[in-house]
Short mmCIF file of C-alpha atoms in Angstrom, two decimals:
data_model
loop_
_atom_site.label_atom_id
_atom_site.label_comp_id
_atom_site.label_asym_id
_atom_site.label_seq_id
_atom_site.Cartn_x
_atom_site.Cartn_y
_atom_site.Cartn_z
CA UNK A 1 0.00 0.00 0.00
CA UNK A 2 1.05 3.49 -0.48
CA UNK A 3 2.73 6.07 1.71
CA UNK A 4 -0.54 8.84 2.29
CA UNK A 5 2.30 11.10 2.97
CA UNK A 6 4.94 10.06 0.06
CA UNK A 7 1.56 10.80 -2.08
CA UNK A 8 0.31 14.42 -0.34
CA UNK A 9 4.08 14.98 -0.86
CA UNK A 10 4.12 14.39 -4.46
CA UNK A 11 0.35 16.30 -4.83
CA UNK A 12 2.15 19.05 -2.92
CA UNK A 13 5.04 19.64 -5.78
CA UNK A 14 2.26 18.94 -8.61
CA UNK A 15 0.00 22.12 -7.23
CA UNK A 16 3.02 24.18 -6.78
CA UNK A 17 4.62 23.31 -9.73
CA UNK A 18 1.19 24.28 -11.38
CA UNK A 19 0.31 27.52 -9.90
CA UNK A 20 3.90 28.77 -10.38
CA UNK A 21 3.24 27.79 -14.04
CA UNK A 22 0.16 29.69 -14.11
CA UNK A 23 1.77 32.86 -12.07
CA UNK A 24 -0.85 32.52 -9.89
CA UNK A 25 -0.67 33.59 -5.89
CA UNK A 26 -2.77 31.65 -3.38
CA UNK A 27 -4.99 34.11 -2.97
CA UNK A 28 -5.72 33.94 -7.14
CA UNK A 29 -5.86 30.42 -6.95
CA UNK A 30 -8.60 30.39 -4.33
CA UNK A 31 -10.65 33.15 -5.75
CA UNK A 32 -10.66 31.38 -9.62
CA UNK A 33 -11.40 27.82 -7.43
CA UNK A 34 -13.74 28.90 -4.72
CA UNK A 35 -11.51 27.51 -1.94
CA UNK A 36 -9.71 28.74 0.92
CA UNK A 37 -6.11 30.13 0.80
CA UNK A 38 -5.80 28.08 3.93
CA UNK A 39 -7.09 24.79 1.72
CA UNK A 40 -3.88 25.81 -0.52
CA UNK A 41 -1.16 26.47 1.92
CA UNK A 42 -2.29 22.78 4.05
CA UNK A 43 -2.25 20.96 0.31
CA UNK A 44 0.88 22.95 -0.47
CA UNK A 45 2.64 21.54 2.90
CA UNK A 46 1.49 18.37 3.77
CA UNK A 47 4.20 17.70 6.17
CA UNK A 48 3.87 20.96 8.06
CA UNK A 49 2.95 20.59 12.16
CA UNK A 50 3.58 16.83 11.42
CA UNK A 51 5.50 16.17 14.45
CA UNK A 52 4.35 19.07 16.90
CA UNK A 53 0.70 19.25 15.93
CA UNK A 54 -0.29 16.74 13.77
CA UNK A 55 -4.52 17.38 14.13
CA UNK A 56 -3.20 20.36 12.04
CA UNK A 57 -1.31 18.44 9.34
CA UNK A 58 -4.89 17.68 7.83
CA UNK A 59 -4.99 15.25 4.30
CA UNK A 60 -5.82 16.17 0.91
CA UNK A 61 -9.12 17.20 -0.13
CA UNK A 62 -9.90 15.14 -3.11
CA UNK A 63 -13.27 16.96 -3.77
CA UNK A 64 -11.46 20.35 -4.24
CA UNK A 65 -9.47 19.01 -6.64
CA UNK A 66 -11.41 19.36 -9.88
CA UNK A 67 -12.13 22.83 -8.88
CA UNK A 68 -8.26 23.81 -8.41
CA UNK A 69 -7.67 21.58 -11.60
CA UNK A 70 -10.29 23.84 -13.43
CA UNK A 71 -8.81 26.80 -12.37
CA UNK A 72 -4.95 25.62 -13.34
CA UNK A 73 -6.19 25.17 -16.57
CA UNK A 74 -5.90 21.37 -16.22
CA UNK A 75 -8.12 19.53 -19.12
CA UNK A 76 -10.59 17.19 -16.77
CA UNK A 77 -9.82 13.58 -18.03
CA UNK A 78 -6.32 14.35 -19.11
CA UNK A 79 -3.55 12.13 -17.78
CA UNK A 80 -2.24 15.05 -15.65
CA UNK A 81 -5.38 15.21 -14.22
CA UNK A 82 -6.43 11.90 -13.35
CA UNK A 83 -2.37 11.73 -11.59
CA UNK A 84 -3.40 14.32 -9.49
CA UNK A 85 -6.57 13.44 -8.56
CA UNK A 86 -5.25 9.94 -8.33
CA UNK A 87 -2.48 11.31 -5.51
CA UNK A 88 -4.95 13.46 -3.42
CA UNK A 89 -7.38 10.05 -3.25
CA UNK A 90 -4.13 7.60 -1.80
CA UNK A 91 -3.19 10.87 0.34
CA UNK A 92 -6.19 11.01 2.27
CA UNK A 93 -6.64 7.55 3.00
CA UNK A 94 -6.70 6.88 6.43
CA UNK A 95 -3.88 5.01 8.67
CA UNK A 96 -4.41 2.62 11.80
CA UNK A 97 -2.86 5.28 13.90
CA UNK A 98 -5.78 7.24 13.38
CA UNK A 99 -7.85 4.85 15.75
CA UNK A 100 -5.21 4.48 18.13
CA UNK A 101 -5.55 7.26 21.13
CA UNK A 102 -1.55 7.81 20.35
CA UNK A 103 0.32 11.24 21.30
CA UNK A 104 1.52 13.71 18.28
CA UNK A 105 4.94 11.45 18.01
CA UNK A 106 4.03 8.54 18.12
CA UNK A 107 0.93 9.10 14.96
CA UNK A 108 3.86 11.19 13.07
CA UNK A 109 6.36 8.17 13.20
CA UNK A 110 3.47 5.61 12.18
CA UNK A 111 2.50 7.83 9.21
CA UNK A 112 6.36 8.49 7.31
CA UNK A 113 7.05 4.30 8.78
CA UNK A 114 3.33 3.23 6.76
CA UNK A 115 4.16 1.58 3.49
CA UNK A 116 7.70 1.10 3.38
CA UNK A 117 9.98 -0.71 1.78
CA UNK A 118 13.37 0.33 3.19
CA UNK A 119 14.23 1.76 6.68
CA UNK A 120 17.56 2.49 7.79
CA UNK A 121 18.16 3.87 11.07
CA UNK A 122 21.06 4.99 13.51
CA UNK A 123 21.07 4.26 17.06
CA UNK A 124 22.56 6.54 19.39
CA UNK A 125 22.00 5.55 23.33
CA UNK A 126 19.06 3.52 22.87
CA UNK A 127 17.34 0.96 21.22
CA UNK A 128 14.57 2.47 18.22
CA UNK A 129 11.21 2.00 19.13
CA UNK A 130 10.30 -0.56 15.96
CA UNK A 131 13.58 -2.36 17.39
CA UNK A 132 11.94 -2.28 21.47
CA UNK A 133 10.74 -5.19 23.57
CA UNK A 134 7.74 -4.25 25.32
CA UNK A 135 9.29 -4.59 28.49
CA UNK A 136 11.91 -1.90 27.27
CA UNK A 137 9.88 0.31 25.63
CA UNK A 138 7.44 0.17 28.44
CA UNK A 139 10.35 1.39 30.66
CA UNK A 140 11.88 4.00 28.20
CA UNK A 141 7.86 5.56 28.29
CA UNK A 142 7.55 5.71 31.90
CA UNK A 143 10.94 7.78 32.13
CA UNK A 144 10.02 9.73 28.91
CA UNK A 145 7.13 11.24 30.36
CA UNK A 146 6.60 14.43 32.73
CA UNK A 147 5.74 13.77 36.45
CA UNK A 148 2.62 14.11 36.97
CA UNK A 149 1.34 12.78 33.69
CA UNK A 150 -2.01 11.82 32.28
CA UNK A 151 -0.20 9.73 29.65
CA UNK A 152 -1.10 5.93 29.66
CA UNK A 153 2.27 4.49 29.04
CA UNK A 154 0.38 1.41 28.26
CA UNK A 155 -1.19 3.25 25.11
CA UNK A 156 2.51 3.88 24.14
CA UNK A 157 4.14 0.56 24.07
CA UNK A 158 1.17 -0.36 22.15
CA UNK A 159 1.47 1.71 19.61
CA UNK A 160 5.50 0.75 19.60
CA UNK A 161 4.22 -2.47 19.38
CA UNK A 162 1.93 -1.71 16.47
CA UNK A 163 4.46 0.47 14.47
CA UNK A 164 6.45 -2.88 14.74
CA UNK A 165 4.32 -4.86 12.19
CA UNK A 166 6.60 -2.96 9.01
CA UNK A 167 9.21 -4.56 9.73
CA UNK A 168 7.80 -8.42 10.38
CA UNK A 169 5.66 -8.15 7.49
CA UNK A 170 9.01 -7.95 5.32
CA UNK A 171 10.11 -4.20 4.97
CA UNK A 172 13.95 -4.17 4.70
CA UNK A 173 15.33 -2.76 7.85
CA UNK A 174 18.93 -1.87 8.75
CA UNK A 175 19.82 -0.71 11.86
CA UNK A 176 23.52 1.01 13.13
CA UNK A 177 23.62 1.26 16.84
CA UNK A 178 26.57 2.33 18.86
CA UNK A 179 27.26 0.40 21.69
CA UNK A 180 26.49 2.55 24.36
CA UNK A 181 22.91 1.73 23.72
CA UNK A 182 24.05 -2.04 24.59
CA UNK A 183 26.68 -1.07 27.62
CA UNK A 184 24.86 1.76 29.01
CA UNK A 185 21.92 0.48 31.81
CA UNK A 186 19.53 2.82 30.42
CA UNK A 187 16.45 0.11 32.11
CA UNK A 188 17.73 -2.61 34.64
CA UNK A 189 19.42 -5.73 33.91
CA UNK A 190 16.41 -7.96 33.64
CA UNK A 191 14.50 -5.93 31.07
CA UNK A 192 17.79 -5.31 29.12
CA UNK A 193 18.72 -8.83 29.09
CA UNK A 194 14.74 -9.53 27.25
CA UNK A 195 15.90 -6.53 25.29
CA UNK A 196 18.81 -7.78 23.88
CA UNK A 197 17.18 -11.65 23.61
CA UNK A 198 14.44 -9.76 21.77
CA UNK A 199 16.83 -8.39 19.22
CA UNK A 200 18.34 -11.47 18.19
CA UNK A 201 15.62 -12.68 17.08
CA UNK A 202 14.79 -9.89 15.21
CA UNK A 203 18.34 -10.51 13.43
CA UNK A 204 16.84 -14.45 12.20
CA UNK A 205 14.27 -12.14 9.89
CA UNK A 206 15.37 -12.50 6.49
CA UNK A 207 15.32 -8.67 5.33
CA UNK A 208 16.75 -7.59 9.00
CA UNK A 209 20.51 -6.20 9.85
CA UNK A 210 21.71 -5.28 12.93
CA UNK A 211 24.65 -3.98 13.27
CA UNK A 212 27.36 -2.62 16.70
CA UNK A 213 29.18 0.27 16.00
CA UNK A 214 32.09 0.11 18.54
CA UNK A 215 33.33 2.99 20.83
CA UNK A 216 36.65 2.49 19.10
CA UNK A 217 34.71 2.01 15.08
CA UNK A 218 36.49 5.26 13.07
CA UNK A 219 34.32 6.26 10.64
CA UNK A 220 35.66 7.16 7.03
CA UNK A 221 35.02 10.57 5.20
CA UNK A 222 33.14 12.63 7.32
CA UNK A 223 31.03 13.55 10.13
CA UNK A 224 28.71 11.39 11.90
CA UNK A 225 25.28 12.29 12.94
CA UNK A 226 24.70 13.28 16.59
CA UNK A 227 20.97 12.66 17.20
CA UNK A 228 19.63 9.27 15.97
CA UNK A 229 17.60 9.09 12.85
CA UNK A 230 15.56 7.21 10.67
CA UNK A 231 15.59 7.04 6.66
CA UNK A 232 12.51 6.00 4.79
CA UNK A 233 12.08 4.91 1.57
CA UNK A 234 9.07 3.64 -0.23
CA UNK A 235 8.69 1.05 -2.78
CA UNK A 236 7.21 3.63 -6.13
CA UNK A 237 10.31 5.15 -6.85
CA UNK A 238 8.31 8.34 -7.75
CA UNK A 239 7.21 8.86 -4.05
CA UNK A 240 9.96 10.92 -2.23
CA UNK A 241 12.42 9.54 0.68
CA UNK A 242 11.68 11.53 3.92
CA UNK A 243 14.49 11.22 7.13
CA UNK A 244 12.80 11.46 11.00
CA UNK A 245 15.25 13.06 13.49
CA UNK A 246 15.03 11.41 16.98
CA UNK A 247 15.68 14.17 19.74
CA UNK A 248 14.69 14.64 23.68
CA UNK A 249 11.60 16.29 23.53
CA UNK A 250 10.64 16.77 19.79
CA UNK A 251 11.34 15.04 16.45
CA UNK A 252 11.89 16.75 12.64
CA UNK A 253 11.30 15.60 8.88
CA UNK A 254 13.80 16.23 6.78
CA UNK A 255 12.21 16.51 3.06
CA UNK A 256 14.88 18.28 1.17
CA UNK A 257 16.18 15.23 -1.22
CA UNK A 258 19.80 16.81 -1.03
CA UNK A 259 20.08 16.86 2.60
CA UNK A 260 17.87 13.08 2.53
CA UNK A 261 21.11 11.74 0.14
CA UNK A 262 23.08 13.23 2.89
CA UNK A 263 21.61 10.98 5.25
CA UNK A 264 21.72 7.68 3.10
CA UNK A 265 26.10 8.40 2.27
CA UNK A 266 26.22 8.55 5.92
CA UNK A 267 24.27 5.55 6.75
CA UNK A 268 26.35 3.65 3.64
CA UNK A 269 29.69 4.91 5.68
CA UNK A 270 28.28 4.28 9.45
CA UNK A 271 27.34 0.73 8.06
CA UNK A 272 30.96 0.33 6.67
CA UNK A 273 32.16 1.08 9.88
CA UNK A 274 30.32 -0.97 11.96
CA UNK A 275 30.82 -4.42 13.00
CA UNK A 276 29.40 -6.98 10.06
CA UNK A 277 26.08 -8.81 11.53
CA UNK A 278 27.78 -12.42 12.12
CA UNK A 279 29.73 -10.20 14.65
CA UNK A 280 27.11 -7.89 16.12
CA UNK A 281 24.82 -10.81 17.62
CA UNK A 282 28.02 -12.16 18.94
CA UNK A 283 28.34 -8.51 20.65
CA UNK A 284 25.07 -8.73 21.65
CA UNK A 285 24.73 -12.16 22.68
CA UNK A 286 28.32 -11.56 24.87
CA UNK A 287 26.41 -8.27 26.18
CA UNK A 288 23.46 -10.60 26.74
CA UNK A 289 25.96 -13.73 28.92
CA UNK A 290 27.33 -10.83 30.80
CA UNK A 291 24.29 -9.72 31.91
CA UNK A 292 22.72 -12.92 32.59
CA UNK A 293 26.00 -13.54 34.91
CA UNK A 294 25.67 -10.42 36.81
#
């Protein structure tokens, strides 16, 4: 199935594209369509309040299409215009987030993760949430959130849980984590030792890599990133690669396809760097004896 944002995205650059074309301002464009200049600007920017505020971030309109189409100029029944309509249909359909009772992260992550094909993500000082046992992630959401909250942790770890299904129903997924996320007792032993166990398995998947990047690893050529990340690609080459940065209190897109390349030379070099996979789940499992000994 489609990425509803990949295809908003690609609406988004079809519209602009257009009304640039047409030298026409928002404002023109809404008077000649009978829409709001608000309608444009939300089409225009799908991705906009994503992550912060994402009952703002509303879909498409597919039924204000053939009016903007009208007023571009855009012959109804043309190729061009049953593309377009085509994208605003697969960008408003809905996602299983949306009946989830999920915080503002949590729905933004499901949405760019939806669809799939390829995910590659970095690791800094803890395990990614598609990557968490329950146990983990359940621990990682109690310390997460603000004292006192009305937050139920358990609607988090399900929703962790949930996002989890890309990558068991066959999405390719490479993952670069430094060690400290191993070393480091982020949650106590018992729950890292299921974390770790938990991981190995996911490293039996056929379309699953894992792999330790060592204290001591020197990567080659550059700088590395210093907040974790995650690159998504979907499987129409025509729908646009998006990056999700991973910080403390609030997470970014990055949609510029320069700065996304950026992202996928440094995941080629971090993966160069690392440890191959044979070795990693010895890393881990070693990690795993040590704590088990403890």
């Amino acid at each position: 199935m489609a990425n509803a944002l990949a295809r908003s995205r690609r609406l988004a650059a079809a519209l602009i594209a257009l009304r640039t074309d047409r030298g026409m301002s928002h404002r023109m464009l809404a008077s000649a369509a009978g829409v709001s200049t608000a309608l444009i600007s939300r089409m225009e920017h799908p991705e906009a309040h994503l992550t912060s505020k994402p009952e703002l971030a509303r879909k498409p309109s597919p039924d204000a299409i053939p009016r903007l189409l009208g007023a571009l100029g855009v012959a109804e029944g043309s190729d061009l215009w049953s593309e377009i309509v085509g994208l605003a249909i697969a960008g408003s359909v809905p996602g299983w987030w949306e009946t989830m009772p999920l915080g503002a992260r949590q729905r933004a992550w499901a949405k760019v993760e939806d669809g799939t094909s390829w995910i590659a993500e970095y690791g800094i000082h803890l395990w990614p949430g598609l990557v968490q046992h329950p146990d983990y992630a359940q621990q990682r959401a109690r310390v997460g959130q603000p004292h006192p909250t009305t937050v139920d942790v358990h609607v988090i770890v399900a929703g962790r849980v949930r996002r989890q299904q890309v990558i068991t129903e066959g999405v390719t997924y490479n993952l670069v984590v430094e060690e400290q996320a191993i070393r480091r007792p982020s949650v106590p032993d018992a729950v890292m030792a299921a974390q770790l166990d938990y991981v190995l398995k996911l490293t039996e998947l056929p379309k699953v890599s894992i792999q330790v990047l060592p204290v001591s690893a020197r990567v080659a050529d550059g700088p590395v990133s210093n907040t974790p990340y995650s690159l998504m690609t979907y499987p129409d080459p025509e729908d646009p690669r998006i990056v999700a940065i991973d910080t403390t209190s609030d997470d970014f897109l990055v949609t510029d396809e320069s700065s996304v390349e950026g992202y996928a030379q440094l995941h080629t070099r971090l993966r160069a760097a690392a440890l191959s996979d044979e070795d990693s789940a010895a890393f881990i499992r070693e990690a795993a004896a040590e704590l088990a000994a403890s």
